[in-house]
Coordinates of C-alpha atoms and ligand atoms in Angstrom, one line a residue:
Chain A
M1 CA 0.0 0.0 0.0
G2 CA 1.5 3.4 -1.0
K3 CA 1.0 6.6 1.0
S4 CA -2.3 8.4 0.8
I5 CA -2.7 11.7 -1.0
N6 CA -2.9 13.5 2.3
E7 CA 0.1 11.7 3.8
I8 CA 2.2 12.9 0.9
Q9 CA 0.8 16.4 1.3
E10 CA 1.8 16.4 5.0
E11 CA 5.3 15.3 3.9
L12 CA 5.7 18.2 1.6
I13 CA 4.4 20.6 4.2
E14 CA 7.0 19.3 6.6
E15 CA 9.8 19.5 4.0
F16 CA 8.9 23.1 3.2
G17 CA 8.6 23.9 6.9
L18 CA 12.3 23.6 7.2
F19 CA 12.9 26.8 5.2
E20 CA 12.9 30.2 6.8
D21 CA 13.1 32.5 3.8
W22 CA 11.6 32.4 0.3
A23 CA 14.9 31.9 -1.5
D24 CA 15.6 28.6 0.3
K25 CA 12.1 27.5 -0.5
Y26 CA 12.5 28.3 -4.2
E27 CA 15.8 26.7 -4.4
Y28 CA 14.2 23.5 -3.1
L29 CA 11.4 23.9 -5.6
I30 CA 13.9 24.4 -8.4
D31 CA 15.7 21.3 -7.2
L32 CA 12.5 19.3 -7.3
G33 CA 12.0 20.6 -10.8
K34 CA 15.5 19.4 -11.9
K35 CA 14.9 16.0 -10.3
L36 CA 11.6 15.4 -12.0
A37 CA 11.7 12.1 -13.8
P38 CA 12.2 12.9 -17.4
M39 CA 9.1 12.6 -19.7
S40 CA 9.5 10.4 -22.7
D41 CA 9.8 12.5 -25.8
A42 CA 7.1 10.3 -27.4
F43 CA 4.6 11.9 -25.0
K44 CA 5.7 15.5 -25.7
T45 CA 3.1 15.9 -28.4
E46 CA 0.9 18.9 -29.3
E47 CA -2.1 17.0 -27.9
N48 CA -0.5 16.7 -24.5
V49 CA 0.3 20.4 -24.3
I50 CA -1.8 22.2 -21.6
K51 CA -3.3 25.4 -22.9
G52 CA -3.0 28.7 -21.3
C53 CA 0.6 28.5 -20.1
Q54 CA 3.3 31.1 -20.5
S55 CA 5.7 28.2 -20.6
R56 CA 4.8 25.0 -22.4
V57 CA 3.6 22.2 -20.1
W58 CA 3.0 18.6 -21.3
L59 CA 1.0 16.1 -19.4
H60 CA 0.5 12.4 -20.1
A61 CA -1.6 10.0 -18.1
E62 CA -2.1 6.2 -18.2
K63 CA -3.7 3.6 -16.2
Q64 CA -1.6 0.9 -14.6
G65 CA -3.9 -1.6 -12.9
D66 CA -6.2 0.5 -10.7
L67 CA -3.9 3.4 -10.5
V68 CA -3.4 6.5 -12.7
V69 CA 0.2 7.3 -13.5
F70 CA 1.2 10.8 -14.6
Q71 CA 4.2 12.0 -16.5
A72 CA 4.7 15.7 -17.1
D73 CA 7.3 18.3 -18.1
S74 CA 7.7 22.0 -18.7
E75 CA 10.2 24.4 -20.2
A76 CA 10.2 26.5 -17.1
I77 CA 11.9 25.1 -14.0
I78 CA 9.7 26.6 -11.3
V79 CA 6.6 25.3 -13.1
K80 CA 8.4 22.0 -13.3
G81 CA 9.0 22.0 -9.5
M82 CA 5.3 22.6 -9.0
I83 CA 4.5 19.8 -11.5
S84 CA 6.9 17.5 -9.7
M85 CA 5.0 18.0 -6.4
L86 CA 1.6 17.5 -8.1
I87 CA 2.8 14.3 -9.6
R88 CA 4.2 13.1 -6.3
V89 CA 0.9 13.9 -4.6
L90 CA -1.5 12.6 -7.3
S91 CA 0.2 10.0 -9.4
N92 CA -0.2 6.3 -8.4
H93 CA -3.6 6.8 -6.9
T94 CA -7.0 5.6 -8.0
P95 CA -9.3 7.8 -10.1
A96 CA -11.6 8.2 -7.1
E97 CA -8.8 9.3 -4.8
I98 CA -7.6 11.9 -7.4
L99 CA -11.0 13.3 -8.0
A100 CA -11.6 13.6 -4.2
A101 CA -8.3 15.3 -3.5
D102 CA -8.1 18.6 -1.8
L103 CA -4.7 20.1 -2.6
Y104 CA -4.3 22.1 0.6
F105 CA -0.5 21.7 0.6
I106 CA 0.0 24.3 -2.0
E107 CA -1.4 27.0 0.2
Q108 CA 0.3 25.7 3.3
I109 CA 3.8 25.8 1.7
G110 CA 3.1 29.3 0.5
M111 CA 2.9 28.6 -3.2
S112 CA -0.7 29.4 -3.9
Q113 CA 0.3 32.4 -6.0
H114 CA 1.3 29.8 -8.6
L115 CA -2.2 28.7 -8.8
A116 CA -3.6 32.2 -9.3
Q117 CA -5.2 32.8 -12.7
T118 CA -3.0 35.8 -13.4
R119 CA 0.1 33.8 -13.3
S120 CA -1.0 32.3 -16.6
N121 CA 1.4 29.5 -16.0
G122 CA -1.4 27.0 -16.4
L123 CA -1.0 25.1 -13.2
V124 CA -4.7 25.5 -12.7
S125 CA -5.3 24.0 -16.1
M126 CA -2.8 21.2 -15.2
V127 CA -4.7 20.2 -12.0
K128 CA -8.0 20.3 -14.0
Q129 CA -6.5 18.2 -16.7
M130 CA -5.2 15.6 -14.2
Q131 CA -8.7 15.4 -12.8
H132 CA -10.1 15.0 -16.3
Y133 CA -7.9 12.1 -16.9
A134 CA -8.9 10.6 -13.5
L135 CA -12.5 11.0 -14.6
A136 CA -11.9 9.4 -17.9
F137 CA -10.2 6.5 -16.2
S138 CA -12.8 6.0 -13.6
Chain B
M1 CA 23.2 72.1 -20.3
T2 CA 19.8 70.6 -20.0
E3 CA 18.0 70.7 -16.7
T4 CA 18.0 67.5 -14.8
L5 CA 14.9 66.2 -13.1
N6 CA 14.6 66.1 -9.3
I7 CA 13.7 62.4 -9.2
D8 CA 13.0 62.2 -5.5
Q9 CA 10.4 65.0 -5.9
I10 CA 8.9 63.3 -8.9
R11 CA 8.7 59.9 -7.1
A12 CA 6.9 61.6 -4.2
D13 CA 4.1 62.3 -6.7
F14 CA 3.5 58.6 -7.3
P15 CA 2.0 56.9 -4.2
V16 CA 2.2 53.4 -5.6
L17 CA 6.0 53.5 -5.8
H18 CA 6.4 53.7 -2.1
Q19 CA 5.6 50.2 -1.0
Q20 CA 7.2 46.9 -0.1
V21 CA 6.5 43.9 -2.3
N22 CA 7.5 40.6 -0.9
K23 CA 9.3 42.4 1.9
A24 CA 11.5 44.4 -0.6
P25 CA 11.0 47.9 -1.9
L26 CA 9.0 47.8 -5.1
I27 CA 10.9 48.3 -8.3
Y28 CA 8.5 48.9 -11.1
F29 CA 10.0 48.2 -14.5
D30 CA 6.8 47.3 -16.3
N31 CA 5.9 50.7 -17.6
A32 CA 5.3 49.6 -21.2
A33 CA 2.4 47.5 -19.8
T34 CA 1.0 50.4 -17.9
T35 CA 2.5 53.5 -16.2
Q36 CA 1.8 54.5 -12.6
K37 CA -0.4 57.4 -11.8
P38 CA 0.6 60.6 -10.1
K39 CA -1.4 61.8 -7.1
A40 CA -2.9 64.6 -9.2
V41 CA -4.6 62.0 -11.4
I42 CA -5.9 60.0 -8.4
D43 CA -7.1 63.2 -6.8
A44 CA -8.9 64.4 -9.9
L45 CA -10.7 61.1 -10.1
S46 CA -12.0 61.3 -6.5
A47 CA -12.7 65.0 -6.7
Y48 CA -14.9 64.4 -9.8
Y49 CA -16.9 61.7 -8.0
E50 CA -17.1 63.8 -4.8
Q51 CA -18.1 67.1 -6.3
D52 CA -19.1 67.0 -10.0
N53 CA -20.5 63.6 -10.9
A54 CA -23.2 64.0 -13.6
N55 CA -24.0 62.8 -17.0
I56 CA -22.6 65.1 -19.7
H57 CA -23.9 66.9 -22.7
R58 CA -27.5 66.2 -21.6
G59 CA -28.4 67.9 -18.4
I60 CA -28.9 71.6 -18.0
H61 CA -28.1 71.6 -14.3
T62 CA -25.0 72.9 -12.7
L63 CA -23.3 69.6 -12.1
A64 CA -23.9 68.4 -15.7
E65 CA -22.4 71.6 -16.9
R66 CA -19.3 71.3 -14.7
A67 CA -18.8 67.7 -15.7
T68 CA -19.3 68.5 -19.4
T69 CA -16.8 71.4 -19.2
A70 CA -14.2 69.3 -17.5
Y71 CA -14.7 66.4 -20.0
E72 CA -14.4 68.7 -23.0
L73 CA -11.4 70.4 -21.4
T74 CA -9.4 67.2 -21.7
R75 CA -10.3 67.1 -25.4
K76 CA -8.9 70.6 -25.7
K77 CA -5.7 69.6 -23.9
L78 CA -5.4 66.6 -26.2
A79 CA -5.8 68.7 -29.3
A80 CA -2.9 70.9 -28.0
F81 CA -0.9 67.9 -26.9
L82 CA -1.0 66.4 -30.4
N83 CA -1.2 69.7 -32.3
A84 CA -4.5 68.6 -33.8
P85 CA -6.1 71.3 -36.0
S86 CA -9.4 71.0 -34.0
T87 CA -10.9 69.4 -31.0
D88 CA -13.5 67.7 -33.3
Q89 CA -10.8 65.4 -34.5
I90 CA -10.1 64.0 -31.0
I91 CA -12.4 61.0 -30.4
F92 CA -12.5 59.3 -27.0
T93 CA -12.4 55.6 -27.0
S94 CA -11.7 53.0 -24.3
G95 CA -8.1 52.5 -25.4
T96 CA -5.7 51.8 -28.3
T97 CA -7.4 48.5 -29.1
A98 CA -10.8 50.1 -29.3
G99 CA -9.5 52.9 -31.5
I100 CA -8.0 50.4 -33.9
N101 CA -11.2 48.4 -34.0
L102 CA -13.1 51.6 -34.6
V103 CA -11.0 52.5 -37.7
A104 CA -11.1 48.9 -38.9
Q105 CA -14.9 48.6 -38.7
T106 CA -15.6 52.1 -40.2
F107 CA -12.8 53.2 -42.5
G108 CA -11.9 49.6 -43.2
R109 CA -15.4 48.5 -43.9
A110 CA -16.0 51.4 -46.2
N111 CA -12.7 51.4 -48.0
V112 CA -11.2 47.9 -48.1
G113 CA -12.6 45.6 -50.8
K114 CA -12.0 42.3 -52.4
G115 CA -8.4 41.9 -53.6
D116 CA -7.3 45.0 -51.7
Q117 CA -4.4 44.9 -49.3
I118 CA -3.6 46.1 -45.8
I119 CA 0.0 46.4 -44.7
V120 CA 1.1 45.8 -41.1
S121 CA 4.6 45.2 -39.7
N122 CA 6.2 42.2 -38.1
L123 CA 6.7 44.4 -35.0
E124 CA 3.0 44.8 -34.2
H125 CA 1.0 44.2 -31.0
H126 CA -1.8 41.7 -31.6
S127 CA -4.3 44.6 -31.3
N128 CA -2.8 46.1 -34.5
I129 CA -3.0 42.8 -36.3
V130 CA -6.2 41.0 -35.4
P131 CA -8.7 43.8 -36.2
W132 CA -7.2 44.0 -39.7
Q133 CA -7.3 40.2 -40.2
M134 CA -11.0 40.3 -39.2
I135 CA -11.8 43.0 -41.8
A136 CA -9.6 41.4 -44.4
E137 CA -11.2 38.1 -44.0
E138 CA -14.7 39.6 -44.2
K139 CA -13.8 41.6 -47.3
G140 CA -11.6 39.1 -49.1
A141 CA -8.6 41.4 -48.7
E142 CA -5.0 40.4 -48.0
I143 CA -2.6 41.3 -45.2
K144 CA 1.0 42.0 -46.1
V145 CA 3.8 42.2 -43.6
I146 CA 6.8 44.6 -43.5
P147 CA 9.7 42.4 -42.4
V148 CA 12.0 43.2 -39.5
S149 CA 15.8 42.8 -39.2
D150 CA 17.6 40.8 -36.6
A151 CA 18.3 44.1 -34.8
G152 CA 14.6 44.9 -34.8
V153 CA 14.5 47.5 -37.5
L154 CA 11.8 47.6 -40.2
D155 CA 13.0 46.8 -43.7
I156 CA 11.9 50.0 -45.6
E157 CA 13.1 48.7 -49.0
A158 CA 10.8 45.7 -48.5
Y159 CA 8.0 48.1 -47.5
K160 CA 8.5 50.1 -50.7
A161 CA 8.2 46.9 -52.7
L162 CA 4.9 46.0 -50.9
L163 CA 3.3 49.4 -51.8
N164 CA 1.0 49.5 -54.7
P165 CA -2.4 51.0 -55.5
K166 CA -4.3 48.0 -54.0
V167 CA -3.0 48.9 -50.5
K168 CA -5.7 50.8 -48.8
L169 CA -4.2 51.1 -45.3
V170 CA -0.9 50.8 -43.6
A171 CA -1.1 50.0 -39.8
V172 CA 2.2 50.3 -38.0
N173 CA 3.2 51.2 -34.4
H174 CA 5.2 54.3 -33.7
V175 CA 7.3 52.3 -31.1
S176 CA 7.4 48.6 -30.6
N177 CA 6.1 47.4 -27.2
A178 CA 8.1 44.2 -27.3
I179 CA 11.6 45.5 -28.1
G180 CA 11.3 49.3 -28.1
T181 CA 12.2 50.2 -31.7
I182 CA 11.2 53.6 -32.8
N183 CA 9.9 53.3 -36.4
P184 CA 10.5 55.8 -39.1
I185 CA 6.9 56.9 -39.4
V186 CA 7.6 60.0 -41.4
E187 CA 8.9 57.9 -44.2
I188 CA 6.3 55.2 -43.7
I189 CA 3.5 57.7 -44.0
S190 CA 4.8 59.6 -47.0
L191 CA 5.5 56.5 -48.9
A192 CA 2.0 55.2 -48.2
H193 CA 0.5 58.5 -49.4
E194 CA 2.4 58.2 -52.7
V195 CA 0.2 55.2 -53.6
G196 CA -2.9 56.7 -52.1
A197 CA -3.0 54.5 -49.0
K198 CA -4.0 55.9 -45.5
V199 CA -1.9 55.1 -42.4
L200 CA -2.9 54.3 -38.9
I201 CA -0.1 54.8 -36.4
D202 CA -0.4 52.9 -33.1
G203 CA 1.0 55.4 -30.6
A204 CA 0.4 53.2 -27.5
Q205 CA 4.2 53.1 -26.7
S206 CA 5.3 56.4 -28.1
V207 CA 3.1 59.1 -26.4
A208 CA 4.9 58.7 -23.0
H209 CA 8.3 59.1 -24.6
L210 CA 8.2 61.1 -27.8
A211 CA 6.5 64.3 -28.9
V212 CA 3.8 63.7 -31.5
D213 CA 2.7 66.5 -33.8
V214 CA -0.1 64.9 -35.9
Q215 CA 0.0 67.7 -38.5
A216 CA 3.8 67.8 -39.0
L217 CA 3.8 64.0 -39.3
D218 CA 0.8 64.1 -41.7
M219 CA -1.0 61.5 -39.7
D220 CA -4.2 60.0 -41.0
F221 CA -5.1 58.1 -37.9
F222 CA -3.3 58.1 -34.5
V223 CA -4.4 56.0 -31.6
F224 CA -3.2 55.6 -28.0
S225 CA -4.2 54.7 -24.5
A226 CA -4.3 57.0 -21.5
H227 CA -3.1 54.4 -19.1
K228 CA 0.3 54.2 -20.8
L229 CA 0.6 58.0 -20.4
F230 CA 0.2 58.2 -16.6
G231 CA -3.6 58.5 -16.9
P232 CA -6.3 56.1 -15.9
T233 CA -7.3 52.8 -17.6
G234 CA -10.4 52.7 -19.8
V235 CA -9.6 55.8 -21.9
G236 CA -8.1 56.0 -25.3
V237 CA -7.8 58.6 -28.0
L238 CA -8.3 58.4 -31.7
Y239 CA -7.1 61.3 -33.8
G240 CA -8.1 61.3 -37.5
K241 CA -8.0 63.7 -40.4
R242 CA -11.3 65.6 -40.7
D243 CA -12.2 64.4 -44.2
L244 CA -11.6 60.8 -43.2
L245 CA -13.6 61.0 -40.0
E246 CA -16.4 62.8 -41.8
S247 CA -16.6 60.3 -44.6
M248 CA -16.5 57.3 -42.3
P249 CA -19.8 55.6 -41.4
P250 CA -20.6 55.6 -37.6
Y251 CA -19.4 52.8 -35.5
Q252 CA -21.7 52.0 -32.6
G253 CA -25.2 53.4 -32.5
G254 CA -26.9 54.8 -29.5
G255 CA -27.3 58.0 -27.5
E256 CA -24.9 60.9 -28.0
M257 CA -24.0 59.9 -31.5
I258 CA -27.3 61.0 -33.1
K259 CA -28.7 64.3 -34.2
E260 CA -32.3 63.1 -34.7
V261 CA -33.9 59.7 -34.3
S262 CA -37.2 58.7 -35.8
F263 CA -38.4 55.4 -37.2
S264 CA -38.3 56.8 -40.7
G265 CA -34.6 57.5 -40.3
T266 CA -31.9 58.8 -38.1
T267 CA -29.3 61.5 -38.7
Y268 CA -26.0 61.3 -37.0
N269 CA -24.3 63.8 -34.8
E270 CA -21.2 65.8 -35.9
L271 CA -17.7 65.0 -35.0
P272 CA -16.5 64.0 -32.6
Y273 CA -19.8 62.8 -31.1
K274 CA -20.7 60.7 -34.1
F275 CA -18.1 58.2 -32.8
E276 CA -18.9 58.5 -29.1
A277 CA -22.1 56.5 -28.6
G278 CA -23.5 56.2 -25.1
T279 CA -22.3 57.6 -21.8
P280 CA -18.5 57.8 -22.0
N281 CA -15.9 57.2 -19.3
I282 CA -16.4 60.7 -17.9
A283 CA -14.4 60.4 -14.7
D284 CA -11.4 58.8 -16.3
V285 CA -11.3 61.3 -19.2
I286 CA -11.3 64.2 -16.7
A287 CA -8.6 62.5 -14.7
F288 CA -6.6 62.0 -17.9
G289 CA -6.6 65.8 -18.2
A290 CA -4.7 65.9 -15.0
A291 CA -2.2 63.4 -16.3
L292 CA -1.6 65.5 -19.4
D293 CA -1.0 68.6 -17.2
Y294 CA 1.4 66.6 -15.1
V295 CA 3.6 65.2 -17.9
Q296 CA 3.6 68.5 -19.8
A297 CA 4.8 70.3 -16.7
I298 CA 8.0 68.2 -16.8
P299 CA 10.6 69.7 -19.0
S300 CA 10.6 67.4 -22.0
E301 CA 14.3 67.5 -22.7
A302 CA 15.1 66.6 -19.1
L303 CA 12.6 63.8 -19.2
A304 CA 14.1 62.4 -22.5
A305 CA 17.6 62.8 -21.0
Q306 CA 16.6 60.8 -17.9
E307 CA 15.1 58.0 -19.9
E308 CA 18.0 57.8 -22.3
A309 CA 20.5 57.7 -19.5
L310 CA 18.5 54.9 -17.8
L311 CA 18.4 52.9 -21.1
A312 CA 22.2 53.4 -21.7
Y313 CA 23.0 52.5 -18.1
A314 CA 20.9 49.4 -17.9
T315 CA 22.0 48.2 -21.4
Q316 CA 25.6 48.5 -20.4
K317 CA 25.1 46.7 -17.1
L318 CA 23.0 43.9 -18.5
Q319 CA 25.4 43.2 -21.3
L320 CA 28.0 42.2 -18.7
I321 CA 25.8 39.2 -17.6
P322 CA 27.1 36.0 -19.2
G323 CA 24.7 34.4 -21.5
L324 CA 22.4 37.4 -21.7
R325 CA 21.3 38.6 -25.1
I326 CA 19.4 41.8 -25.7
V327 CA 16.6 41.3 -28.2
G328 CA 16.1 44.5 -30.2
T329 CA 19.1 46.7 -30.7
A330 CA 17.8 49.2 -33.1
P331 CA 19.8 52.5 -33.0
E332 CA 16.5 54.3 -32.3
K333 CA 14.7 52.9 -29.4
I334 CA 12.9 54.0 -26.2
A335 CA 13.8 52.9 -22.7
V336 CA 12.7 49.3 -23.1
I337 CA 15.1 46.3 -22.9
S338 CA 13.9 42.9 -24.0
F339 CA 16.4 40.2 -23.2
V340 CA 16.8 36.4 -23.1
I341 CA 19.3 34.3 -21.2
D342 CA 20.8 31.1 -22.5
G343 CA 19.1 28.0 -21.1
V344 CA 16.7 29.9 -18.8
H345 CA 13.0 30.3 -19.4
P346 CA 11.8 34.0 -19.1
Q347 CA 9.0 32.9 -16.8
D348 CA 11.4 31.6 -14.2
I349 CA 13.2 35.0 -14.2
G350 CA 10.0 36.9 -13.8
V351 CA 8.7 34.7 -10.9
L352 CA 12.0 35.1 -9.0
L353 CA 12.5 38.8 -9.7
D354 CA 9.0 39.3 -8.3
K355 CA 10.1 37.7 -5.1
F356 CA 12.8 40.4 -4.9
G357 CA 10.0 43.0 -5.4
I358 CA 10.9 43.7 -9.0
A359 CA 8.1 43.9 -11.6
I360 CA 9.1 43.1 -15.2
R361 CA 7.2 41.5 -17.9
T362 CA 7.9 38.1 -19.4
G363 CA 6.3 36.3 -22.3
H364 CA 5.4 37.1 -25.8
H365 CA 4.3 40.7 -25.1
C366 CA 1.2 40.2 -27.3
A367 CA 3.6 40.1 -30.3
Q368 CA 3.7 36.4 -31.2
P369 CA 4.6 37.0 -34.8
L370 CA 7.7 38.9 -33.6
M371 CA 8.6 36.0 -31.3
Q372 CA 8.2 33.6 -34.1
R373 CA 10.5 35.7 -36.3
Y374 CA 13.2 35.5 -33.6
E375 CA 12.3 31.9 -32.8
L376 CA 11.8 32.7 -29.1
V377 CA 9.2 31.5 -26.7
G378 CA 9.3 34.9 -25.1
T379 CA 11.6 37.5 -23.6
C380 CA 12.0 39.3 -20.3
R381 CA 11.2 43.0 -20.7
A382 CA 12.3 45.8 -18.4
S383 CA 10.6 49.1 -19.4
F384 CA 11.5 52.3 -17.7
A385 CA 9.8 55.6 -17.0
F386 CA 11.3 58.9 -15.9
Y387 CA 10.6 58.0 -12.2
N388 CA 12.9 55.1 -12.3
T389 CA 16.4 55.4 -10.9
F390 CA 19.9 54.2 -11.4
E391 CA 19.9 52.6 -8.0
E392 CA 16.9 50.6 -9.0
I393 CA 18.8 49.4 -12.1
D394 CA 21.7 48.4 -9.8
R395 CA 19.5 46.4 -7.6
F396 CA 17.7 44.9 -10.6
V397 CA 21.0 43.7 -12.1
L398 CA 22.1 42.3 -8.7
C399 CA 18.8 40.5 -8.2
L400 CA 18.9 39.2 -11.7
E401 CA 22.4 37.7 -11.0
K402 CA 21.1 36.1 -7.8
T403 CA 18.1 34.8 -9.7
L404 CA 20.4 33.2 -12.3
Q405 CA 22.5 31.6 -9.5
M406 CA 19.3 30.1 -8.0
L407 CA 18.3 28.8 -11.4
G408 CA 21.8 27.7 -12.3
Ligands
PLP1 C1 2.0 48.9 -29.3 C2 0.7 48.6 -28.5 N1 -0.4 48.6 -29.2 C3 -1.6 48.4 -28.6 C4 -1.7 48.1 -27.3 C5 -3.0 47.8 -26.7 O1 -3.4 48.8 -25.8 P1 -4.6 48.7 -24.9 O2 -4.6 47.3 -24.3 O3 -4.5 49.8 -23.9 O4 -5.8 48.8 -25.8 C6 -0.5 48.0 -26.5 C7 -0.6 47.7 -25.1 O5 0.1 46.9 -24.6 C8 0.7 48.3 -27.2 O6 1.9 48.3 -26.5

């Protein structure tokens, strides 16, 4: 049994709790971005591009057994860091778990500005798209 | 020697500049997107609502008269600002975009036909492309594009080759918002006139930096937005030659723009009201008058000198950053620097600079065809105004270096 979505969120909150100032937090985020498992080039297609992003973001999903597995990438490293967290939280869960998820960690770690519409970085669309996939697989 | 500006005193006039953003003093380098507003503009806005608010041109009561006079006073100031022959040729719109659409839907609709051509440049903002594409598609006309060099200069020889009697309109910006190039509009206009084409100049980025004399430049149409000239959002200006404006059909129908309405037929009002249907943005037009007073009170040579010095200083400092390339190096440019850095996405730079309290713009700057020309996903753009300082540039460069270290 893997960790639940909320257990992973708590882990992230704890990890980010170690940082006092924003620069350390962002360095960690950038690091997460750099360490994101590479997405296979075959999935970096036009259809997998998430619309409405200042930087291009690709998302691919597939079902492995009962679980939805995501792969994603972005040209921008901070977005990639955010993606890496979203994948860590949501990937390898059942469609029902993904659809029921409340992503409270984003606000708790002080990154909610990246989900604001004005950022036009498409993370909002990315979360929606992940949920669409979950719905399609359910 | 030209007078130098007292920057501290000027900065004191702009309340928004005095704040902390993300626990650092705000550095506002996004002036090409919109400029900040002096206290005089903010005060004019609240004074209007506190003392004079009324609908204009209709009421005979005192408040209506005060509001009408103040509204029309801005028109007079604008006619003087642009050296327009008459206030009738100053039409209020909601912004540059609205002005361009107005001309496309009236002049364009009446004068562009099947097989005709409209010329734009590769440097245009989307709002000086899409309205022409819409009318061209509707009429079966063609859009032709003036190419731009690697440095960001329009190719005038190629422009000459594009000109022919089928060209009905040339739509070009005075200054490029994405890379700051000042275009040779005198030449562009006179060449167009030789083949009988009219010219619309998008002055969104020029009015805050360059003097514009619509008669000396022989402008057919000139459009801009108040919010890029230290005025409020929601106000724009369309200047047009009288014969063109008179011969153009009206745009939107409604109150204000009519002389007489009956079910057997309606006659339209005279200029400029023919193009100002409905209750206009009275408060912001009046406050815009205060912005015009404010900028015109600053000695223009000193203002230009300050901006030039900021541009030169920032250009020199930025060029020292390894891997940084300035996009747009035209010999004639305003205080705008677009740049890219090897291996770094502009968005990452923008996000981190914001953490340092620094506001720049990243992305395609509503000029995707230009980004395509340079094969870029976007750039970082720092755009200055006369209230910016050399110390701000120092801190910007320092924070940019820190940002690159973090991303490195
Ligand atoms: C060159 C240029 N044209 C047109 C516009 C559109 O102006 P507005 O959004 O005020 O209508 C802008 C604004 O960014 C601009 O820079």
